[in-house]
Amino acid sequence: MELQGKKVAIPVESLFNTFEFWYPYYRLKEAGAEVIVVGSGSAETYTGKPGTEVKVDFSIEQVSAAEFDGLVIPAGYAPDMMRRYPNMVHLVKDLIEGGKVVAAICHAGWMLASAEILAGKTVTSFFAIKDDLVHAGAQWVDQEVVVDGNLITSRTPDDLPAFMRAVIAAMKWLFALGHGQFLRFANSIP
């Protein structure tokens, strides 16, 4: 229960990838985190692909970055829908700037690009959005997981085990060191 007492948001919108939502959701719960599903406000329940549904705990207007210790963004085509809501984008930006862990897998890099937080960062993603991330200022690499400071990225559902190991490890370090020291430590990792 290494994340006991910690609160992690998972934003959601229509056409989320089922594996990229549920695997982190249950892995974080298993680690002891309180997991909060945050919707854009367009619905109370969202349908993923291939048709599973998830009910949100709160809409984006009901939460703020200050109440979370981290964020895991699932993909599918949901990130393209999420980034149409400025408050969803601001949540990502505020968490990164607050030194908290932000993790994005597959097409979730679209949210990072829209949040304008990629300049000088090394990231990975599903290969089809590589150009989007590069144009947003990132250095893109083809690796199963990339940790750059408090930003963690991964490519596809096949990378979920490595992705979630990195997310949980980063959150453990964050809580052990505190936000300021964690950010200095994480930024020193080559």
Coordinates of C-alpha atoms in Angstrom, one line a residue, residues 68-176:
F68 CA -4.4 15.7 -6.3
D69 CA -1.0 14.1 -5.9
G70 CA -0.9 12.9 -9.5
L71 CA -2.7 12.3 -12.8
V72 CA -2.8 9.4 -15.2
I73 CA -4.2 10.2 -18.7
P74 CA -5.6 7.2 -20.6
A75 CA -5.7 7.4 -24.4
G76 CA -7.9 5.9 -27.1
Y77 CA -9.4 9.0 -28.8
A78 CA -10.5 10.5 -25.5
P79 CA -7.5 12.9 -25.3
D80 CA -8.6 14.5 -28.5
M81 CA -12.0 15.1 -26.9
M82 CA -10.6 16.1 -23.5
R83 CA -8.4 18.8 -24.9
R84 CA -11.5 20.6 -26.2
Y85 CA -12.3 21.6 -22.6
P86 CA -9.9 24.3 -21.3
N87 CA -10.3 23.2 -17.7
M88 CA -9.1 19.7 -18.6
V89 CA -6.0 21.1 -20.2
H90 CA -5.4 23.5 -17.3
L91 CA -5.5 20.6 -14.8
V92 CA -2.6 18.9 -16.6
K93 CA -0.6 22.1 -16.8
D94 CA -1.3 23.0 -13.2
L95 CA -0.2 19.5 -11.9
I96 CA 3.0 19.6 -13.9
E97 CA 3.8 23.1 -12.8
G98 CA 3.0 22.1 -9.2
G99 CA 5.7 19.4 -9.3
K100 CA 3.2 16.6 -9.2
V101 CA 3.3 13.4 -11.3
V102 CA 1.6 13.5 -14.6
A103 CA 1.5 10.3 -16.7
A104 CA 0.3 9.9 -20.3
I105 CA 0.1 6.8 -22.4
C106 CA -0.4 6.3 -26.2
H107 CA -2.5 9.2 -27.7
A108 CA -2.6 10.9 -24.3
G109 CA 0.3 13.0 -25.5
W110 CA -2.3 15.2 -27.3
M111 CA -3.2 16.5 -23.8
L112 CA 0.4 17.3 -23.0
A113 CA 0.8 19.2 -26.3
S114 CA -2.4 21.2 -25.7
A115 CA -1.2 22.0 -22.1
E116 CA 2.0 23.4 -23.7
I117 CA 4.3 21.6 -21.3
L118 CA 6.5 19.6 -23.8
A119 CA 9.2 22.2 -24.6
G120 CA 12.6 20.5 -23.9
K121 CA 11.0 17.3 -22.5
T122 CA 11.9 13.8 -23.7
V123 CA 8.7 11.7 -24.2
T124 CA 7.3 8.7 -26.0
S125 CA 3.8 7.9 -27.3
F126 CA 2.0 5.9 -29.9
F127 CA 4.1 6.5 -33.1
A128 CA 1.3 8.1 -35.0
I129 CA 1.4 11.2 -32.8
K130 CA 5.1 11.6 -32.8
D131 CA 5.0 14.6 -35.1
D132 CA 2.4 16.4 -32.8
L133 CA 4.7 16.0 -29.8
V134 CA 7.8 17.1 -31.7
H135 CA 6.0 20.1 -33.0
A136 CA 5.1 20.9 -29.4
G137 CA 8.8 21.0 -28.5
A138 CA 9.5 17.5 -27.2
Q139 CA 12.2 15.1 -28.1
W140 CA 10.5 11.9 -29.0
V141 CA 12.0 8.4 -28.4
D142 CA 10.8 4.9 -29.0
Q143 CA 10.9 3.3 -25.5
E144 CA 8.3 1.5 -23.5
V145 CA 8.4 4.2 -20.8
V146 CA 10.1 7.6 -20.4
V147 CA 10.5 9.5 -17.2
D148 CA 11.5 13.2 -17.6
G149 CA 11.2 15.0 -14.3
N150 CA 7.6 14.6 -13.1
L151 CA 6.3 13.6 -16.5
I152 CA 6.0 9.9 -17.4
T153 CA 5.0 8.7 -20.9
S154 CA 4.5 5.4 -22.5
R155 CA 3.6 4.0 -26.0
T156 CA 0.8 1.4 -26.0
P157 CA -1.3 -0.9 -23.8
D158 CA 1.5 -3.5 -24.1
D159 CA 3.7 -1.1 -22.1
L160 CA 1.2 -0.7 -19.2
P161 CA 3.2 -2.9 -16.7
A162 CA 6.4 -0.8 -17.2
F163 CA 4.3 2.4 -17.3
M164 CA 2.6 1.7 -14.0
R165 CA 5.8 0.6 -12.3
A166 CA 7.3 4.0 -13.3
V167 CA 4.2 5.9 -12.1
I168 CA 4.1 4.2 -8.7
A169 CA 7.8 4.5 -8.2
A170 CA 7.7 8.3 -9.1
M171 CA 4.8 8.8 -6.7
K172 CA 6.6 7.0 -3.9
W173 CA 9.7 9.2 -4.4
L174 CA 7.5 12.3 -4.6
F175 CA 5.9 11.5 -1.3
A176 CA 9.2 10.4 0.4

